[in-house]
PDB file of C-alpha atoms in Angstrom:
ATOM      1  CA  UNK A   1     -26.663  64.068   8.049  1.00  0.00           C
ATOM      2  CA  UNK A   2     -25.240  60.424   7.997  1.00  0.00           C
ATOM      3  CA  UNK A   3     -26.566  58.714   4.152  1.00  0.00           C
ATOM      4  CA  UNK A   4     -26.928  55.600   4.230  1.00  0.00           C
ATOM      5  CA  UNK A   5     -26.374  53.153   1.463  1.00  0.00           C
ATOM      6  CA  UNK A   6     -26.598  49.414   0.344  1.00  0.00           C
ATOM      7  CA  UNK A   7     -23.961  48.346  -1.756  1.00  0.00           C
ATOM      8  CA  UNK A   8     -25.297  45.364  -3.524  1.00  0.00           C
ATOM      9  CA  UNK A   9     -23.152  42.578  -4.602  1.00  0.00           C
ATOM     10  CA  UNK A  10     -23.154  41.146  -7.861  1.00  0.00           C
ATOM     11  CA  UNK A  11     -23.332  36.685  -7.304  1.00  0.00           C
ATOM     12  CA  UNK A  12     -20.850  35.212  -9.403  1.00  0.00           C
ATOM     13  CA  UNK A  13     -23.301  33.127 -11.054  1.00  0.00           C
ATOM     14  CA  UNK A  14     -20.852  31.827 -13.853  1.00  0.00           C
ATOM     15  CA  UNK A  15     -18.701  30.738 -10.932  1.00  0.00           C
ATOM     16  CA  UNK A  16     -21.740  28.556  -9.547  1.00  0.00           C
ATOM     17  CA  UNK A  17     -22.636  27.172 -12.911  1.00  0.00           C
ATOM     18  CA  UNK A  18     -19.158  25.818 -13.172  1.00  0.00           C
ATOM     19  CA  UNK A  19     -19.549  24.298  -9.658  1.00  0.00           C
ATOM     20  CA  UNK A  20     -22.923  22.960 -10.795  1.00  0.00           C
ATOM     21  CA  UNK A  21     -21.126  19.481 -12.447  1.00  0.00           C
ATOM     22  CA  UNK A  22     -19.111  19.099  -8.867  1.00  0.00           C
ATOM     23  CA  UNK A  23     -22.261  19.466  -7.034  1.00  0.00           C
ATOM     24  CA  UNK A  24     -24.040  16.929  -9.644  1.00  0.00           C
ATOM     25  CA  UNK A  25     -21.179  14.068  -9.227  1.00  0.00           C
ATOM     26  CA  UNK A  26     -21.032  14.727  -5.101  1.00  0.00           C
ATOM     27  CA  UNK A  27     -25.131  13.744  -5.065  1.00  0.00           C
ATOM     28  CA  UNK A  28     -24.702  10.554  -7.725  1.00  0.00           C
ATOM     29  CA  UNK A  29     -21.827   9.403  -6.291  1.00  0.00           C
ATOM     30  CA  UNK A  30     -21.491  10.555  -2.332  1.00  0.00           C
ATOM     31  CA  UNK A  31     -25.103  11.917  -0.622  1.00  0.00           C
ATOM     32  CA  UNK A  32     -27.233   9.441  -3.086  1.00  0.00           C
ATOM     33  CA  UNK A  33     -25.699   5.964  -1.816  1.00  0.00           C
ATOM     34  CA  UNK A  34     -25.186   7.476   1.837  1.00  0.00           C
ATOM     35  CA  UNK A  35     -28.771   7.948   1.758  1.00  0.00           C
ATOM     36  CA  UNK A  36     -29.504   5.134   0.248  1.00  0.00           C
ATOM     37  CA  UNK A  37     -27.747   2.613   2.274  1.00  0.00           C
ATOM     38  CA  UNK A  38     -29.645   4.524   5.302  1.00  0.00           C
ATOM     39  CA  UNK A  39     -33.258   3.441   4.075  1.00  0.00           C
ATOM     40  CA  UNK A  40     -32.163  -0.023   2.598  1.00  0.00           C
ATOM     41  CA  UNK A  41     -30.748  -0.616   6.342  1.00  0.00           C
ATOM     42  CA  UNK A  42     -34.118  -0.576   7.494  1.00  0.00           C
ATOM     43  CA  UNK A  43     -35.244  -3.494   5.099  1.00  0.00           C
ATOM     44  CA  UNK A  44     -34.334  -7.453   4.608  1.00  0.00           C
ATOM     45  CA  UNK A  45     -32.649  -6.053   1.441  1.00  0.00           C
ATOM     46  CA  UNK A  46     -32.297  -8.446  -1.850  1.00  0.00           C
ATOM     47  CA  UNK A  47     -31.449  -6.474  -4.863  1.00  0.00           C
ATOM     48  CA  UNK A  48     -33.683  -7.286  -7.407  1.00  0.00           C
ATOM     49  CA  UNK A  49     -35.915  -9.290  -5.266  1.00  0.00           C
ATOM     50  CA  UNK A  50     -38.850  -8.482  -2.825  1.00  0.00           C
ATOM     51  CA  UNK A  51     -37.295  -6.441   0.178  1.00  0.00           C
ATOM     52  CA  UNK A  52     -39.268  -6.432   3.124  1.00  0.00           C
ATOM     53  CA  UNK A  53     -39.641  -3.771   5.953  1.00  0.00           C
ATOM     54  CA  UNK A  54     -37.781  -4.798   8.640  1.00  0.00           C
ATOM     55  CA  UNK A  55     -37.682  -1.485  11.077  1.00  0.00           C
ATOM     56  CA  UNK A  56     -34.663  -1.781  13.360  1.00  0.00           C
ATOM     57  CA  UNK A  57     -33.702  -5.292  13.090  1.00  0.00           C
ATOM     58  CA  UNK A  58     -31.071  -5.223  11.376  1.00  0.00           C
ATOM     59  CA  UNK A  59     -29.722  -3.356  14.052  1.00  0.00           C
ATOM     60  CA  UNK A  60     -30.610  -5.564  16.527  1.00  0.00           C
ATOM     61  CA  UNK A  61     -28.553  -7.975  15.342  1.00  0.00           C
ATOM     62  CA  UNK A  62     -25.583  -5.969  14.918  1.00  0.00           C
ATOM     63  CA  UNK A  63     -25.932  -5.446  18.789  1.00  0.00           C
ATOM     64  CA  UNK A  64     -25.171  -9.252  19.239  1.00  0.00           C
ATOM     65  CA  UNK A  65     -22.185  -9.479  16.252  1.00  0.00           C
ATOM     66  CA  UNK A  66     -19.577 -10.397  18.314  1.00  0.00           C
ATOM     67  CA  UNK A  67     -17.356 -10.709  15.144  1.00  0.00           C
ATOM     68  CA  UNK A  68     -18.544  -6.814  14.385  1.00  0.00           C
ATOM     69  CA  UNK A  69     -17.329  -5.358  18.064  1.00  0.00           C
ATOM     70  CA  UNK A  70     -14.718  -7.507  18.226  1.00  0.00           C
ATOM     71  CA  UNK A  71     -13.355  -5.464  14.970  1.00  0.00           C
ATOM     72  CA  UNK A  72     -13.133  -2.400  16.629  1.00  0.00           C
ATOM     73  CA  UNK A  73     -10.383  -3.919  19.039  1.00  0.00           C
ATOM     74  CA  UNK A  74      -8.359  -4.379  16.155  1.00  0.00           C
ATOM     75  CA  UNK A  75      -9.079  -0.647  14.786  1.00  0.00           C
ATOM     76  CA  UNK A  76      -8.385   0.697  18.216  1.00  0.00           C
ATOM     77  CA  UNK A  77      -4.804  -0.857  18.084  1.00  0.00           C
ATOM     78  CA  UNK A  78      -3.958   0.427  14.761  1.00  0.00           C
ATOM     79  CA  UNK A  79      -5.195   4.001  15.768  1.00  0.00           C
ATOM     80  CA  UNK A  80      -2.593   3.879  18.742  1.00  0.00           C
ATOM     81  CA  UNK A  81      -0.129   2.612  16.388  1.00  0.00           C
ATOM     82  CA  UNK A  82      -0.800   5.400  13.742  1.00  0.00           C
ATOM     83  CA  UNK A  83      -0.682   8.043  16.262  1.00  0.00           C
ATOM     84  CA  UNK A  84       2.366   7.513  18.446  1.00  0.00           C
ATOM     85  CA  UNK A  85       5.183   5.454  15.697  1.00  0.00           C
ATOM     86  CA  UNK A  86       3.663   6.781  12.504  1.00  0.00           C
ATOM     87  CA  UNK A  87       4.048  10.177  14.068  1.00  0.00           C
ATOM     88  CA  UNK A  88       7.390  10.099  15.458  1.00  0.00           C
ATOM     89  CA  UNK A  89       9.283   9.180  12.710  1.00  0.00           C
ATOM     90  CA  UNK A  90       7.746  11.795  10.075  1.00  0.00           C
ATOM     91  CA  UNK A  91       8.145  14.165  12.482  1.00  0.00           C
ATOM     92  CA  UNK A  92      11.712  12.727  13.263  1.00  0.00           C
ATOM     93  CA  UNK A  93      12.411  13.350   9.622  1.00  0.00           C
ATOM     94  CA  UNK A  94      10.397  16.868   8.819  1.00  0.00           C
ATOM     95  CA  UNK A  95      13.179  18.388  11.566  1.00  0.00           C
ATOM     96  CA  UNK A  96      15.906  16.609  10.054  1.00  0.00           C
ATOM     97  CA  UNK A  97      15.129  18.427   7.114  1.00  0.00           C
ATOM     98  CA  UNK A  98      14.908  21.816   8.592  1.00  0.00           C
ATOM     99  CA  UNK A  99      17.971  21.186  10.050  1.00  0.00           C
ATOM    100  CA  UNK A 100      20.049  21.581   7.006  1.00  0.00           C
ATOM    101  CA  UNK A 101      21.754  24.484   6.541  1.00  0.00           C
ATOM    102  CA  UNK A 102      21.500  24.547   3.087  1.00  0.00           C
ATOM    103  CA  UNK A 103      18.217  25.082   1.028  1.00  0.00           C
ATOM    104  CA  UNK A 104      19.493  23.095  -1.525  1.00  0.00           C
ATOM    105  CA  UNK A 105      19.868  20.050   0.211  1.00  0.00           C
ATOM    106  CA  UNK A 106      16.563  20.682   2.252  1.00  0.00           C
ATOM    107  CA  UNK A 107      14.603  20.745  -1.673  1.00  0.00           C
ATOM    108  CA  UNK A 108      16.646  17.466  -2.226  1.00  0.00           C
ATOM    109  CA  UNK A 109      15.484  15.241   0.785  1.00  0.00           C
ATOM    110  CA  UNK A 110      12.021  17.457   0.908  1.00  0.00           C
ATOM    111  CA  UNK A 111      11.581  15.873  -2.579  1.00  0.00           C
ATOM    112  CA  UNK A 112      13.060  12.345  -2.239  1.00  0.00           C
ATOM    113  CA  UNK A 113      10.526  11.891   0.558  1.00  0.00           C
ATOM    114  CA  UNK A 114       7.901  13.173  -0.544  1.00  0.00           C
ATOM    115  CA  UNK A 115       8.076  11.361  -4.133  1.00  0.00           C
ATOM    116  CA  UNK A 116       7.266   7.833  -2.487  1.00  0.00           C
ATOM    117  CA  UNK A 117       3.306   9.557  -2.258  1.00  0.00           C
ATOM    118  CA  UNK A 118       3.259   9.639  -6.070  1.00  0.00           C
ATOM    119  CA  UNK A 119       2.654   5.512  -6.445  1.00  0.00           C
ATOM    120  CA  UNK A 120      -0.741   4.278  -5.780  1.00  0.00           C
ATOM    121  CA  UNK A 121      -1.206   2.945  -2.281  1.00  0.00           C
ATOM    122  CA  UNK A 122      -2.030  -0.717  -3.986  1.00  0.00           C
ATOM    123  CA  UNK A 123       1.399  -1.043  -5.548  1.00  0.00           C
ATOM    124  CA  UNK A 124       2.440  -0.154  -1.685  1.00  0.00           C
ATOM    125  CA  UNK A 125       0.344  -2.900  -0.473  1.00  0.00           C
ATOM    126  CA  UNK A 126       1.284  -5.407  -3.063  1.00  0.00           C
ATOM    127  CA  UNK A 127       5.288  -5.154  -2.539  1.00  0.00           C
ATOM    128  CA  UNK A 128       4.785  -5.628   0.349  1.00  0.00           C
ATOM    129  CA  UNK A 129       2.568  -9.013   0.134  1.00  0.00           C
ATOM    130  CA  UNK A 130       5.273  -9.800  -1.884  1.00  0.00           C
ATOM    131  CA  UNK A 131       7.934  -8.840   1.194  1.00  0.00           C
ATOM    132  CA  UNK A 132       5.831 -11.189   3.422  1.00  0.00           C
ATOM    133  CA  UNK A 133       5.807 -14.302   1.618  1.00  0.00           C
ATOM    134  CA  UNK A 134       7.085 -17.165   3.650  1.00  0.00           C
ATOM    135  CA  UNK A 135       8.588 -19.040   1.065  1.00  0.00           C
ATOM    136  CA  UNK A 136      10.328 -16.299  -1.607  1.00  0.00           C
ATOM    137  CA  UNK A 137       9.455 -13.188   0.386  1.00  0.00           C
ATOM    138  CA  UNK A 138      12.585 -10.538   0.795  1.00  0.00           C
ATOM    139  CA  UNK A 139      11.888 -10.471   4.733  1.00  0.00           C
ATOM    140  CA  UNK A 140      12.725 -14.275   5.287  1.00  0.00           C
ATOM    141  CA  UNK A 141      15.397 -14.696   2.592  1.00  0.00           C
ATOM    142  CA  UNK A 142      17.289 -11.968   4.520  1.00  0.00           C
ATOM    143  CA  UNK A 143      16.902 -13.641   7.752  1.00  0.00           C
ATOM    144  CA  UNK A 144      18.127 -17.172   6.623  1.00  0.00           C
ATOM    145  CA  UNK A 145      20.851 -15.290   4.138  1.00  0.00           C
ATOM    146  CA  UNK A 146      21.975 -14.436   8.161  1.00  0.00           C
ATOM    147  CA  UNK A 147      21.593 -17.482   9.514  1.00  0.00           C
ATOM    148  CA  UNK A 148      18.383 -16.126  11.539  1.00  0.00           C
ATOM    149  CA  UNK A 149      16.830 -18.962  10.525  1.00  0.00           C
ATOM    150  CA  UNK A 150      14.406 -19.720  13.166  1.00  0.00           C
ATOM    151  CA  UNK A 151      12.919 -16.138  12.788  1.00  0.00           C
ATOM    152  CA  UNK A 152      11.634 -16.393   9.541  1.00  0.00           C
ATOM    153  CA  UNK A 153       7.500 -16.864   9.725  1.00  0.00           C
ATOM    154  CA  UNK A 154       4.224 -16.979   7.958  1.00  0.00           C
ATOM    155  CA  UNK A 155       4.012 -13.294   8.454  1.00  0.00           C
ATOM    156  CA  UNK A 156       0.535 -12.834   7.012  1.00  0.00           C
ATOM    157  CA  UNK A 157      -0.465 -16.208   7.584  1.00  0.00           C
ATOM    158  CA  UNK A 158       0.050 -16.362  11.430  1.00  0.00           C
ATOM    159  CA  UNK A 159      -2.235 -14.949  14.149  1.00  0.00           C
ATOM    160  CA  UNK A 160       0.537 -13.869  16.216  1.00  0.00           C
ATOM    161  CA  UNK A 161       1.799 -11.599  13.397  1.00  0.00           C
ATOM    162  CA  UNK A 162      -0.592 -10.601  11.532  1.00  0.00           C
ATOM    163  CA  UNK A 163      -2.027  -7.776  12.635  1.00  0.00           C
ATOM    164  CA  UNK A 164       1.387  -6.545  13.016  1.00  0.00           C
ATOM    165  CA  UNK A 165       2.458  -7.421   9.671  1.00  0.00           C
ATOM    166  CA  UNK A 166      -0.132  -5.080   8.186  1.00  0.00           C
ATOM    167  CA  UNK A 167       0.437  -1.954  10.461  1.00  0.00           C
ATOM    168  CA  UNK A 168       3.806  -2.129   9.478  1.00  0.00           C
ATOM    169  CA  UNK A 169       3.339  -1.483   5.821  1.00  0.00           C
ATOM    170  CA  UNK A 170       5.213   1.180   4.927  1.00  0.00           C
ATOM    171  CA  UNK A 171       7.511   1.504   7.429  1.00  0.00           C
ATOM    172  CA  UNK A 172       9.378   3.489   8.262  1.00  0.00           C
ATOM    173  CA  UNK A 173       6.238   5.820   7.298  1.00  0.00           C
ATOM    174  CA  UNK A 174       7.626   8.833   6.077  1.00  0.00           C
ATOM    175  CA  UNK A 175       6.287   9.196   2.802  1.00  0.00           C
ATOM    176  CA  UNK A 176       3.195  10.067   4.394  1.00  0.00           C
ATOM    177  CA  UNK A 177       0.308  13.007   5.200  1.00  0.00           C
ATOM    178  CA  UNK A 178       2.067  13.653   8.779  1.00  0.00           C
ATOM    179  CA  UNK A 179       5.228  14.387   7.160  1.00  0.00           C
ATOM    180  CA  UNK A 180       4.333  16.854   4.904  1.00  0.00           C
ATOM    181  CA  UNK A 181       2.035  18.630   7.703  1.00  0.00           C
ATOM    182  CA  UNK A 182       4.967  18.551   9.932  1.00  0.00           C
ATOM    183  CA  UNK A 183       7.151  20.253   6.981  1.00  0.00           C
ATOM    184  CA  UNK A 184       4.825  22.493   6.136  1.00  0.00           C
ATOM    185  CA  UNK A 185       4.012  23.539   9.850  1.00  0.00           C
ATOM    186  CA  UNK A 186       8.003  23.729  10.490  1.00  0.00           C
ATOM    187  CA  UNK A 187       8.444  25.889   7.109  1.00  0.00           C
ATOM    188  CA  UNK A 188       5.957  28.544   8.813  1.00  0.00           C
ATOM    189  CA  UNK A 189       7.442  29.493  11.810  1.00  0.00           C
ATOM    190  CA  UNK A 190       9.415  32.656  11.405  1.00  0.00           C
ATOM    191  CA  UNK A 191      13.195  32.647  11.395  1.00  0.00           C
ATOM    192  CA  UNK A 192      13.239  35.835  13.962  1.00  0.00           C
ATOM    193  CA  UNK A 193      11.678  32.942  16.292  1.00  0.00           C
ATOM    194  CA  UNK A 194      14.436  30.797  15.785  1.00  0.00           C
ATOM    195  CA  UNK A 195      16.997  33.382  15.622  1.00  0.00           C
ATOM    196  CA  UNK A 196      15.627  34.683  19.620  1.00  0.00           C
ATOM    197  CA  UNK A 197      16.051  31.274  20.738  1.00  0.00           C
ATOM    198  CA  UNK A 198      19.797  30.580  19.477  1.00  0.00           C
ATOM    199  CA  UNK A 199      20.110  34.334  20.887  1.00  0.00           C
ATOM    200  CA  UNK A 200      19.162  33.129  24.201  1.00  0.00           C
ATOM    201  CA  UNK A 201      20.844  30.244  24.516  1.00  0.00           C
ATOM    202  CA  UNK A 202      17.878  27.796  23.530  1.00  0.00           C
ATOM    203  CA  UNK A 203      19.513  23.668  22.327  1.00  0.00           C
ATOM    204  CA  UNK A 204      17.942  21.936  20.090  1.00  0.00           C
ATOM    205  CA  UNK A 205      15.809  19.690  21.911  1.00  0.00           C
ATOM    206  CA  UNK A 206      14.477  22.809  24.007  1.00  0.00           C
ATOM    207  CA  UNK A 207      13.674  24.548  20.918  1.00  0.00           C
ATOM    208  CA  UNK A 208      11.502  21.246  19.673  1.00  0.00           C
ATOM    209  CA  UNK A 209       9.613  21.397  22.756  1.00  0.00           C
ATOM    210  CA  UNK A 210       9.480  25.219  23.708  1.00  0.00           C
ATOM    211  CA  UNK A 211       8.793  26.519  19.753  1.00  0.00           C
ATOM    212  CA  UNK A 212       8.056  23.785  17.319  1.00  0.00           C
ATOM    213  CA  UNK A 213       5.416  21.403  19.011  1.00  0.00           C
ATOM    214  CA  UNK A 214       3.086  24.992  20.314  1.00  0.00           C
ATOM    215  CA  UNK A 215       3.884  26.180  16.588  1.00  0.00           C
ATOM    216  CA  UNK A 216       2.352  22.318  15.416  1.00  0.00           C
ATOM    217  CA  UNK A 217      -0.259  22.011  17.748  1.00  0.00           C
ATOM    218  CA  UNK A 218      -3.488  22.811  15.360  1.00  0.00           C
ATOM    219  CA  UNK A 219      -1.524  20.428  13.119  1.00  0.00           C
ATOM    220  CA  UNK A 220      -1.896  17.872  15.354  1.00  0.00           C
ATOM    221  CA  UNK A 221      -5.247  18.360  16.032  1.00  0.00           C
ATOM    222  CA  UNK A 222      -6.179  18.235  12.440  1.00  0.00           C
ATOM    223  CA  UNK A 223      -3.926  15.390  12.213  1.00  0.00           C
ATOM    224  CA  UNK A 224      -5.656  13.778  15.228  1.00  0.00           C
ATOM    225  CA  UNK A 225      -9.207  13.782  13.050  1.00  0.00           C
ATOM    226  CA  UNK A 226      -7.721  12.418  10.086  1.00  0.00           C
ATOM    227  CA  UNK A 227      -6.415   9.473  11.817  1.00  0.00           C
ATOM    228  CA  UNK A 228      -9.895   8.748  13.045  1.00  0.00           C
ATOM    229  CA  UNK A 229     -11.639   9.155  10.367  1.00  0.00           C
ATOM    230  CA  UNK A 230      -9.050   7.264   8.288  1.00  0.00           C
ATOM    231  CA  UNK A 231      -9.003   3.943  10.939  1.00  0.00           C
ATOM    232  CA  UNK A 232     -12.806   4.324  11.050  1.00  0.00           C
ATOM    233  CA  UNK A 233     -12.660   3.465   6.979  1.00  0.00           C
ATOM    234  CA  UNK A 234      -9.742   1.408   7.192  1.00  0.00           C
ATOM    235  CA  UNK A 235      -9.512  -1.809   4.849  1.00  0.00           C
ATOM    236  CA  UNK A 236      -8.120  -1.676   2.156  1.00  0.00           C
ATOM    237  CA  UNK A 237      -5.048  -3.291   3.078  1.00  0.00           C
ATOM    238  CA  UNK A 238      -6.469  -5.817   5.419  1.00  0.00           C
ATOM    239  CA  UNK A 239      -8.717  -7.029   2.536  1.00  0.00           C
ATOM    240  CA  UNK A 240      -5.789  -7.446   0.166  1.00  0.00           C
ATOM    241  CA  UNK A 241      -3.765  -8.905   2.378  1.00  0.00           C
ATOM    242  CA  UNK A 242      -5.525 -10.938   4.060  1.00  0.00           C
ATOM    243  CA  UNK A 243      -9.302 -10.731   4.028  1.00  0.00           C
ATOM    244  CA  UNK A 244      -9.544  -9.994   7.957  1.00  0.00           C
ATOM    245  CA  UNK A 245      -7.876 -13.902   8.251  1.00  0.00           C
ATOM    246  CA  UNK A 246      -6.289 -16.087   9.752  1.00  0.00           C
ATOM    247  CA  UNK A 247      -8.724 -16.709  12.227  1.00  0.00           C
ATOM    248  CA  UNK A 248     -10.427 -12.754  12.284  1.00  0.00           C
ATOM    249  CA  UNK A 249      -7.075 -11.817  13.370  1.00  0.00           C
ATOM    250  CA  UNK A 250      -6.920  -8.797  10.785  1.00  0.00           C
ATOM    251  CA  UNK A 251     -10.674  -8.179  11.010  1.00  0.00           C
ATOM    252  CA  UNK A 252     -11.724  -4.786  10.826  1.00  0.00           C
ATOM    253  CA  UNK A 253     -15.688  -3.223  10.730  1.00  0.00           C
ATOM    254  CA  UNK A 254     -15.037  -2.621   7.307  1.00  0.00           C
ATOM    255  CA  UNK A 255     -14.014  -5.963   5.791  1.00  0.00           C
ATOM    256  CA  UNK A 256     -16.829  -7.238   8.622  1.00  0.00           C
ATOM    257  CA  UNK A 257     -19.719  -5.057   6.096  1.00  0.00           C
ATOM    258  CA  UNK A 258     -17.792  -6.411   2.876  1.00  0.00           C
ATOM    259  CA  UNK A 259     -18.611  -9.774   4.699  1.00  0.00           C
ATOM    260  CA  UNK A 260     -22.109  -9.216   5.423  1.00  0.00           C
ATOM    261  CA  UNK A 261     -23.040  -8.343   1.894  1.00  0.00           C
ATOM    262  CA  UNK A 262     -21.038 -10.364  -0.585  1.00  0.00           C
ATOM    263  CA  UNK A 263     -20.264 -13.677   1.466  1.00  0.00           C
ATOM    264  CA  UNK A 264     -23.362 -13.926   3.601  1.00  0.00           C
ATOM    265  CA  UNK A 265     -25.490 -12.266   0.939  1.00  0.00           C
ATOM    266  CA  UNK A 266     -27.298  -9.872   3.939  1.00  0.00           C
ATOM    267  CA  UNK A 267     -27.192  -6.672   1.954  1.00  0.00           C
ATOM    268  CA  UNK A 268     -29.523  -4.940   4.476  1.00  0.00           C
ATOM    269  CA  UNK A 269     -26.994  -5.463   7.600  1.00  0.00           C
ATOM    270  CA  UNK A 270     -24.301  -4.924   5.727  1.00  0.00           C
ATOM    271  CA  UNK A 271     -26.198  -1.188   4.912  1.00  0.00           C
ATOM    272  CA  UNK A 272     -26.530  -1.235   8.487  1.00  0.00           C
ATOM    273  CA  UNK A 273     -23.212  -1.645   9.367  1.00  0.00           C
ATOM    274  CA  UNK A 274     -22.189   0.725   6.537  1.00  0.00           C
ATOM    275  CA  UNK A 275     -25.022   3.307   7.992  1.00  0.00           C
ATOM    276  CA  UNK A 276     -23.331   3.104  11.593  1.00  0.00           C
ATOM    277  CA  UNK A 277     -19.625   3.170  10.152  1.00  0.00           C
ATOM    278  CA  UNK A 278     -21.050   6.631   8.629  1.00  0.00           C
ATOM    279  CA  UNK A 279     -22.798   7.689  11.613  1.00  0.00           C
ATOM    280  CA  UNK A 280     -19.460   7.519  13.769  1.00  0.00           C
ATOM    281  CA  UNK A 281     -17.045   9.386  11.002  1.00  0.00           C
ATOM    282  CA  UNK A 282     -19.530  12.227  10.865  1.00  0.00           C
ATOM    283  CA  UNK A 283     -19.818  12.208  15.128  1.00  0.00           C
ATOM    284  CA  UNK A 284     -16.188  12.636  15.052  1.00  0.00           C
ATOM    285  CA  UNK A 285     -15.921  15.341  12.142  1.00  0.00           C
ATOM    286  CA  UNK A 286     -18.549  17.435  14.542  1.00  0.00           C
ATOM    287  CA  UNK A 287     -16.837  16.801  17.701  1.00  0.00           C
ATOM    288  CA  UNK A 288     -13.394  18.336  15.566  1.00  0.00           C
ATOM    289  CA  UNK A 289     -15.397  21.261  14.177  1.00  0.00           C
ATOM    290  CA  UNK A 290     -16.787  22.413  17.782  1.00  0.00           C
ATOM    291  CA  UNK A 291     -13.362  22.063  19.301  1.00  0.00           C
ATOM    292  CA  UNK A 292     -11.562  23.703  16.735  1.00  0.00           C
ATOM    293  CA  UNK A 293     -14.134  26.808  17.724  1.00  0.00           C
ATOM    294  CA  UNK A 294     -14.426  26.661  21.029  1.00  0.00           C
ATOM    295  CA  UNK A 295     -10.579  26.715  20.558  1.00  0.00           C
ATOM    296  CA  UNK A 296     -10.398  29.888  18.236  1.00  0.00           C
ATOM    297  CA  UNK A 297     -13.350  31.661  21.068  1.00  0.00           C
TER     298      UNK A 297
END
């Protein structure tokens, strides 16, 4: 005679209650404006004034901002640019480290690249404005200190350059998310893997390829989202630096929505723009979640 029972579990509802203030800050400050911008993108929004219903408009007329798609040219170069030379090197480095013999002097460099992430990405942004300058800036006074002369430019301040100039804040990019997934990826594989490989005969560069890229390669996928999401919301630099100028060179959909609602006072396309900006980074995020299951099937 088989008895069965139901073993009820007790809800940690102190646990929740804690939560509850999390949850409470997340709908003020996250789902409320999301939301929000998502009805006011429907109306010929003035704050504080008479709004009127304008249905899909708004995005009508993002449909014929050439400025707007043009943007996305300039987020689609960055994105190859953060996934190919602000890979390579942090993942250049994270071997280098594991490639001391010593765990002493892999704590050392671990920490002296890694410490960079400590200072707010605006002091980043501003030494290097400061680097750029065409009259005092560091970059030009070396070239002419070395008679390079005729290299020395408006970095910021030239077409040509400028897009340039901004993905290469930060260089050489090791202080930096990738790294420390690399690391961390690299720290988990198990020494008896390693130990096989010598055992058999296995060089260095066949070991990268045969163990440590397979051992990295959910790391990469995760680190594959992040970078879209991240490019999709990029702007923060751009809008220091140069305000999407000279000419839109720098312009990205971002700094375009800044545009639309504080210089051309169009609050209700620049919802718009902020409700499809929204619409893509969650597309992506669901794309990542069904492949990460349909990989773990």
């Amino acid at each position: 005679m088989v008895i069965s029972t139901k073993v009820r579990r007790r809800l940690p509802w102190g646990v929740y209650l804690v939560l509850l203030p999390t949850f409470a800050l997340l709908a003020a400050f996250a789902y409320y404006p999301a939301l929000n911008g998502m009805v006011h993108s429907l109306f010929e929004w003035r704050p504080g004034f008479e709004s009127p219903f304008v249905g899909f408009e708004n995005y009508l007329t993002m449909l014929g901002d050439d400025l707007w798609w043009a943007s996305f040219r300039n987020i689609g170069i960055i994105f190859v640019w953060a996934v190919t030379l602000m890979w390579v090197l942090p993942l250049l480095a994270a071997e280098l480290v594991m490639s001391l013999s010593s765990e002493r002097l892999r704590f050392v460099f671990r920490t002296l690249l890694i410490l960079p992430l400590a200072f707010p990405a605006v002091v980043n942004v501003l030494l290097w404005q400061f680097m750029y300058d065409p009259r005092d800036g560091v970059i030009n006074s070396l070239l002419r200190a070395v008679g390079l002369d005729g290299l020395a430019g408006n970095w910021i301040g030239d077409p040509d350059t400028a897009l340039v100039a901004l993905m290469t804040i930060g260089f050489p990019w090791v202080a930096s998310l990738p790294f420390l997934v690399f690391l961390s990826a690299l720290q988990n594989v198990p020494a008896e893997i390693y130990q096989a490989a010598e055992v058999d005969g296995a060089g260095r560069l066949r070991r990268f390829w045969s163990i440590d890229l397979p051992m990295m390669f959910r790391d990469v996928k995760l680190l594959f989202v992040l970078a879209v999401i991240s490019v999709l919301q990029y702007g923060m630099q751009a809008h220091i630096m140069t305000k999407g100028g000279p000419d839109n060179a720098t312009q990205v959909p971002v700094l375009r929505m800044l545009d639309a609602a504080f210089l051309d006072t169009s609050w209700g396309y620049a919802a718009t723009l902020g409700t499809v900006l929204f619409a893509l980074t969650l597309a992506v995020s669901l794309v990542a979640l069904a492949l990460g299951r349909k990989a773990q099937a």
